[in-house]
Amino acid sequence: MTDPYYVTTPIYYVNDVPHIGHAYTTIAADVLARFFRSAGRDVRFLTGTDEHGVKIFKAAAEKGKQPRELADEVVEHFRRLWKELEISNDDFIRTTEPRHEARVREIVRRLVERDEIYLGKYEGWYDEGQEEFVTESTARANDYKSAISGRDLVRYSEPSYHFRLGKWAPKLIEHIENNPRFIQPDARRNEVLSKLRQGVEDLCISRQKQKLPWGVQMPNDPDHVVYVWVDALSNYITALGIPDIGDEHDGEHAKYWPADVQLIGKDILWFHAVYWPCLLMALDLPVPNCVFAHGWWTSEGRKMSKSLGNFISREVIAEICGDYSVDVFRYYLLRTVAFGADGDFSHEDLRQRYNGDLANGVGNLLARTVNMIVSYFDGKVPEPGEPGVDEREVAGAAEDLTSSAEQAIELCRFHLLLDKVNALADATNRYIDSTQPFKLAKDPEQRERLGTILYTCAEAVRLVLVYLQPVMPATARRGLEQLGATGPDRPLAETGAWGALAPGTPVHKGESLFPRKT
Ligand code: ME8
C-alpha cells in the first residue's frame, strides 16, 4: 500500500468523562479514516488523551485523587466510548506514556539547542480551564474571566521559559496566505490571519515545578515542567515515533507525517494553527496539510450544562444509540450541520431526520427494491436493458454522487456527501413511483423493461449504501448483505462506480434497516 493518509483528533482532557463534543470530532475523523481506507490509502488514525497540566492536577485534587489515578480511570471512559461508537483508530496515545514523555523532552531539548527557547518571566493572566495564557487586553475585555468557561482568570508571576513565537509569525503568515487549505474553514483562516497580523508575543512554555508538579520535566532545568499545550500538541508526532530517541518506537510511523488533516474544535484553533506550526518550523519539520476547526454543539437550543439537564454525556449518547443505533447517531451528527458550523442537537430533529432521510428514504428504497426482485425475478438481480429517458434522473444523481464523493470527504464536507447520498435515494424512490414496476410486472411483454428498472434501483441503492458505509458501517453492511453485494473487500474505485452489481446476484429479504419511529 502506498499513499499514506494521517488523520488526528485532539487529545482529550481526562478531568471529566467524554461528551458529544468529543464524540463529534472522533466520529468525523473515523469517517475520514474509513473512507480513505476503502479508497486504498494507507491510513493512520490517531486519538488519545491529554493528561498533564493544572486542569487535571486540580480536578484530581478536588476528587481527592492522584492525577495519575484520575487519568487511569477517565481514560477508560474514552476507550469504551470509542469502542461503542465503532471508532477505528490505529493508535491511542496518552501523554503520560513513556514513549510520549521521552519525545517531548527531546523536542524541547532540540528547541533549546537551536536557541528557540530562552529563560524569561511570565507576569500575567492564565485561563486554567483552557490552559491558556491570556493577554492583558483580552483579560480586560472579558472582565478577567475565561471567554470559554466564564471562570475567573488566575494571576501568574514566575520565571519561565519562552519560545520565540514572534520570530516565526511572519513565516507562518506567508504559509497561511500561500496555502488556503492549511486552515479551514475559510472564515476561521481569516480570523487567525488578522489576529496574527496584529503581532504575537513569544510563548511561555514552562511552569515552575513547585507550583505545578504534574507535567513533563524540562530537559534543561529540573525546576520547570513543560507547558501542557507544548506537551499535548507534540502527541501528533510522538505517536509516530518522531523524533528518534533510541527506543523501539523510533520513526515507527514517521512516513505518515505531515498529517493530511488535523480535526479540532474552534476553541482550540489558535493553538493548532499558530503555536503548533511555529513549533514544527522551529524543529525544521513540515507543518500539517490542513487544520480543520469544527463548530460547537448546543443541546435543545441552549449551551450544554449539567445543571440545565441538557448535557449530552456518554450515558445520554448510549441512550440515543439504544433508541436508534450507533450508526444513526453518527449519521445525525454529520448530516445535520455543515462541518465547521455550530449545531444544535435536538431529539425532535433527530426523529424527523431519521424518519425522513433514513426510514422513508434509504430504508424504504432498499426494502422495495429487494422485495420486487424477490417477487418478480426469483431473488436474482435482473439483466438490465438499454437505459432510457426515465433512467436519466437516477443516473444523473448517481453520477453526481460518485464523481464528487472523494473531494467532498477530502474537504471534510460530510454533509455534502450525505446530501448527495440522499438525493440519489430520493431520485430512485421517485423513479419507482413514476415507472410503477409493480404494474409492469403484470405484463409479460414488459419483462425487459421491468429488469432495467429493478437493476437501476438495485444499483442505485447499492451505491447509496457504499457511500454511507464510512458513516454507518454496520448498517450499510447489513443493507449490502441484502443486496448480495458484500463479497471480498474491493477498492472504492470498483465498488463506488455504477455497474459493479452483477446481474444474477442473489438478493435476500432482511430486517428493515430503519424501522419508522413515532
Ligand atoms: O481542548 N461541541 O481537550 P478538551 C463541539 N486537551 N465540540 C466541543 C464541545 C461542544 N459543545 N465542547 C468541547 C482539549 N468540544 C485539549 C486538546 S489537542 C493537542 C489538546 C471540543 O477535552 C473542543 O472544541 O477540552 C475540543 O476540540 C475538544 O472537544 C476537546 O476538548
PDB file of N, CA and C in Angstrom, residues 241-287:
ATOM      1  N   GLY A 241       6.540   8.125  16.523  1.00  0.00           N
ATOM      2  CA  GLY A 241       7.938   7.771  16.791  1.00  0.00           C
ATOM      3  C   GLY A 241       8.908   8.853  16.356  1.00  0.00           C
ATOM      4  N   ILE A 242       8.417  10.109  16.323  1.00  0.00           N
ATOM      5  CA  ILE A 242       9.255  11.255  15.951  1.00  0.00           C
ATOM      6  C   ILE A 242       9.383  12.170  17.170  1.00  0.00           C
ATOM      7  N   PRO A 243      10.580  12.688  17.512  1.00  0.00           N
ATOM      8  CA  PRO A 243      11.858  12.372  16.881  1.00  0.00           C
ATOM      9  C   PRO A 243      12.446  11.086  17.464  1.00  0.00           C
ATOM     10  N   ASP A 244      13.477  10.603  16.804  1.00  0.00           N
ATOM     11  CA  ASP A 244      14.158   9.399  17.300  1.00  0.00           C
ATOM     12  C   ASP A 244      14.801   9.691  18.647  1.00  0.00           C
ATOM     13  N   ILE A 245      14.642   8.770  19.571  1.00  0.00           N
ATOM     14  CA  ILE A 245      15.300   8.954  20.871  1.00  0.00           C
ATOM     15  C   ILE A 245      16.023   7.696  21.308  1.00  0.00           C
ATOM     16  N   GLY A 246      15.986   6.689  20.442  1.00  0.00           N
ATOM     17  CA  GLY A 246      16.704   5.465  20.777  1.00  0.00           C
ATOM     18  C   GLY A 246      15.843   4.435  21.480  1.00  0.00           C
ATOM     19  N   ASP A 247      14.537   4.453  21.254  1.00  0.00           N
ATOM     20  CA  ASP A 247      13.723   3.354  21.791  1.00  0.00           C
ATOM     21  C   ASP A 247      13.094   2.579  20.634  1.00  0.00           C
ATOM     22  N   GLU A 248      12.282   1.586  20.994  1.00  0.00           N
ATOM     23  CA  GLU A 248      11.754   0.689  19.955  1.00  0.00           C
ATOM     24  C   GLU A 248      10.714   1.382  19.058  1.00  0.00           C
ATOM     25  N   HIS A 249      10.238   2.569  19.449  1.00  0.00           N
ATOM     26  CA  HIS A 249       9.233   3.244  18.625  1.00  0.00           C
ATOM     27  C   HIS A 249       9.838   4.176  17.569  1.00  0.00           C
ATOM     28  N   ASP A 250      11.151   4.329  17.577  1.00  0.00           N
ATOM     29  CA  ASP A 250      11.787   5.306  16.683  1.00  0.00           C
ATOM     30  C   ASP A 250      11.254   5.253  15.262  1.00  0.00           C
ATOM     31  N   GLY A 251      10.772   6.360  14.805  1.00  0.00           N
ATOM     32  CA  GLY A 251      10.346   6.517  13.412  1.00  0.00           C
ATOM     33  C   GLY A 251       9.380   5.463  12.937  1.00  0.00           C
ATOM     34  N   GLU A 252       8.762   4.756  13.891  1.00  0.00           N
ATOM     35  CA  GLU A 252       7.919   3.614  13.552  1.00  0.00           C
ATOM     36  C   GLU A 252       6.925   3.954  12.429  1.00  0.00           C
ATOM     37  N   HIS A 253       6.332   5.134  12.547  1.00  0.00           N
ATOM     38  CA  HIS A 253       5.327   5.515  11.557  1.00  0.00           C
ATOM     39  C   HIS A 253       5.621   6.900  10.989  1.00  0.00           C
ATOM     40  N   ALA A 254       6.883   7.223  10.917  1.00  0.00           N
ATOM     41  CA  ALA A 254       7.278   8.582  10.507  1.00  0.00           C
ATOM     42  C   ALA A 254       6.767   8.938   9.113  1.00  0.00           C
ATOM     43  N   LYS A 255       6.536   7.921   8.285  1.00  0.00           N
ATOM     44  CA  LYS A 255       6.089   8.197   6.918  1.00  0.00           C
ATOM     45  C   LYS A 255       4.741   8.916   6.873  1.00  0.00           C
ATOM     46  N   TYR A 256       3.997   8.846   7.976  1.00  0.00           N
ATOM     47  CA  TYR A 256       2.673   9.484   7.958  1.00  0.00           C
ATOM     48  C   TYR A 256       2.729  10.996   8.144  1.00  0.00           C
ATOM     49  N   TRP A 257       3.855  11.524   8.612  1.00  0.00           N
ATOM     50  CA  TRP A 257       3.952  12.964   8.814  1.00  0.00           C
ATOM     51  C   TRP A 257       4.388  13.650   7.538  1.00  0.00           C
ATOM     52  N   PRO A 258       3.827  14.812   7.135  1.00  0.00           N
ATOM     53  CA  PRO A 258       2.835  15.621   7.841  1.00  0.00           C
ATOM     54  C   PRO A 258       1.419  15.055   7.736  1.00  0.00           C
ATOM     55  N   ALA A 259       0.625  15.357   8.748  1.00  0.00           N
ATOM     56  CA  ALA A 259      -0.758  14.896   8.762  1.00  0.00           C
ATOM     57  C   ALA A 259      -1.514  15.485   7.577  1.00  0.00           C
ATOM     58  N   ASP A 260      -2.438  14.698   7.056  1.00  0.00           N
ATOM     59  CA  ASP A 260      -3.297  15.207   5.988  1.00  0.00           C
ATOM     60  C   ASP A 260      -4.331  16.160   6.560  1.00  0.00           C
ATOM     61  N   VAL A 261      -4.936  15.739   7.677  1.00  0.00           N
ATOM     62  CA  VAL A 261      -5.877  16.646   8.308  1.00  0.00           C
ATOM     63  C   VAL A 261      -5.878  16.436   9.815  1.00  0.00           C
ATOM     64  N   GLN A 262      -5.898  17.558  10.536  1.00  0.00           N
ATOM     65  CA  GLN A 262      -5.989  17.526  11.992  1.00  0.00           C
ATOM     66  C   GLN A 262      -7.323  18.178  12.363  1.00  0.00           C
ATOM     67  N   LEU A 263      -8.218  17.372  12.888  1.00  0.00           N
ATOM     68  CA  LEU A 263      -9.542  17.886  13.253  1.00  0.00           C
ATOM     69  C   LEU A 263      -9.513  18.398  14.686  1.00  0.00           C
ATOM     70  N   ILE A 264     -10.140  19.534  14.882  1.00  0.00           N
ATOM     71  CA  ILE A 264     -10.202  20.147  16.220  1.00  0.00           C
ATOM     72  C   ILE A 264     -11.507  20.925  16.341  1.00  0.00           C
ATOM     73  N   GLY A 265     -11.807  21.372  17.562  1.00  0.00           N
ATOM     74  CA  GLY A 265     -12.941  22.273  17.749  1.00  0.00           C
ATOM     75  C   GLY A 265     -12.461  23.713  17.650  1.00  0.00           C
ATOM     76  N   LYS A 266     -13.392  24.626  17.386  1.00  0.00           N
ATOM     77  CA  LYS A 266     -12.994  26.006  17.083  1.00  0.00           C
ATOM     78  C   LYS A 266     -12.278  26.695  18.249  1.00  0.00           C
ATOM     79  N   ASP A 267     -12.537  26.255  19.487  1.00  0.00           N
ATOM     80  CA  ASP A 267     -11.915  26.935  20.630  1.00  0.00           C
ATOM     81  C   ASP A 267     -10.419  26.663  20.754  1.00  0.00           C
ATOM     82  N   ILE A 268      -9.941  25.632  20.077  1.00  0.00           N
ATOM     83  CA  ILE A 268      -8.507  25.328  20.210  1.00  0.00           C
ATOM     84  C   ILE A 268      -7.765  25.531  18.886  1.00  0.00           C
ATOM     85  N   LEU A 269      -8.341  26.417  18.059  1.00  0.00           N
ATOM     86  CA  LEU A 269      -7.720  26.671  16.757  1.00  0.00           C
ATOM     87  C   LEU A 269      -6.381  27.398  16.882  1.00  0.00           C
ATOM     88  N   TRP A 270      -6.311  28.413  17.733  1.00  0.00           N
ATOM     89  CA  TRP A 270      -5.091  29.212  17.835  1.00  0.00           C
ATOM     90  C   TRP A 270      -3.889  28.335  18.194  1.00  0.00           C
ATOM     91  N   PHE A 271      -4.108  27.400  19.111  1.00  0.00           N
ATOM     92  CA  PHE A 271      -3.017  26.500  19.497  1.00  0.00           C
ATOM     93  C   PHE A 271      -2.536  25.683  18.295  1.00  0.00           C
ATOM     94  N   HIS A 272      -3.507  25.226  17.500  1.00  0.00           N
ATOM     95  CA  HIS A 272      -3.171  24.335  16.382  1.00  0.00           C
ATOM     96  C   HIS A 272      -2.745  25.076  15.116  1.00  0.00           C
ATOM     97  N   ALA A 273      -3.238  26.278  14.961  1.00  0.00           N
ATOM     98  CA  ALA A 273      -2.946  26.996  13.716  1.00  0.00           C
ATOM     99  C   ALA A 273      -1.771  27.945  13.889  1.00  0.00           C
ATOM    100  N   VAL A 274      -1.359  28.202  15.125  1.00  0.00           N
ATOM    101  CA  VAL A 274      -0.261  29.139  15.355  1.00  0.00           C
ATOM    102  C   VAL A 274       0.880  28.483  16.150  1.00  0.00           C
ATOM    103  N   TYR A 275       0.614  28.072  17.371  1.00  0.00           N
ATOM    104  CA  TYR A 275       1.704  27.507  18.183  1.00  0.00           C
ATOM    105  C   TYR A 275       2.298  26.270  17.513  1.00  0.00           C
ATOM    106  N   TRP A 276       1.413  25.382  17.105  1.00  0.00           N
ATOM    107  CA  TRP A 276       1.856  24.082  16.569  1.00  0.00           C
ATOM    108  C   TRP A 276       2.713  24.248  15.308  1.00  0.00           C
ATOM    109  N   PRO A 277       2.245  24.939  14.275  1.00  0.00           N
ATOM    110  CA  PRO A 277       3.110  25.064  13.086  1.00  0.00           C
ATOM    111  C   PRO A 277       4.407  25.808  13.376  1.00  0.00           C
ATOM    112  N   CYS A 278       4.369  26.797  14.282  1.00  0.00           N
ATOM    113  CA  CYS A 278       5.625  27.519  14.584  1.00  0.00           C
ATOM    114  C   CYS A 278       6.607  26.597  15.300  1.00  0.00           C
ATOM    115  N   LEU A 279       6.100  25.774  16.203  1.00  0.00           N
ATOM    116  CA  LEU A 279       6.991  24.806  16.865  1.00  0.00           C
ATOM    117  C   LEU A 279       7.590  23.862  15.827  1.00  0.00           C
ATOM    118  N   LEU A 280       6.753  23.419  14.902  1.00  0.00           N
ATOM    119  CA  LEU A 280       7.241  22.500  13.862  1.00  0.00           C
ATOM    120  C   LEU A 280       8.299  23.177  12.993  1.00  0.00           C
ATOM    121  N   MET A 281       8.035  24.423  12.616  1.00  0.00           N
ATOM    122  CA  MET A 281       9.009  25.135  11.779  1.00  0.00           C
ATOM    123  C   MET A 281      10.331  25.291  12.531  1.00  0.00           C
ATOM    124  N   ALA A 282      10.219  25.572  13.821  1.00  0.00           N
ATOM    125  CA  ALA A 282      11.443  25.733  14.622  1.00  0.00           C
ATOM    126  C   ALA A 282      12.213  24.420  14.729  1.00  0.00           C
ATOM    127  N   LEU A 283      11.481  23.306  14.606  1.00  0.00           N
ATOM    128  CA  LEU A 283      12.133  21.991  14.647  1.00  0.00           C
ATOM    129  C   LEU A 283      12.559  21.532  13.256  1.00  0.00           C
ATOM    130  N   ASP A 284      12.259  22.375  12.270  1.00  0.00           N
ATOM    131  CA  ASP A 284      12.554  22.051  10.880  1.00  0.00           C
ATOM    132  C   ASP A 284      11.749  20.844  10.391  1.00  0.00           C
ATOM    133  N   LEU A 285      10.517  20.770  10.828  1.00  0.00           N
ATOM    134  CA  LEU A 285       9.619  19.691  10.384  1.00  0.00           C
ATOM    135  C   LEU A 285       8.483  20.316   9.569  1.00  0.00           C
ATOM    136  N   PRO A 286       7.920  19.551   8.622  1.00  0.00           N
ATOM    137  CA  PRO A 286       6.808  20.116   7.847  1.00  0.00           C
ATOM    138  C   PRO A 286       5.566  20.333   8.706  1.00  0.00           C
ATOM    139  N   VAL A 287       4.748  21.292   8.327  1.00  0.00           N
ATOM    140  CA  VAL A 287       3.508  21.568   9.060  1.00  0.00           C
ATOM    141  C   VAL A 287       2.391  20.708   8.451  1.00  0.00           C
TER     142      VAL A 287
END
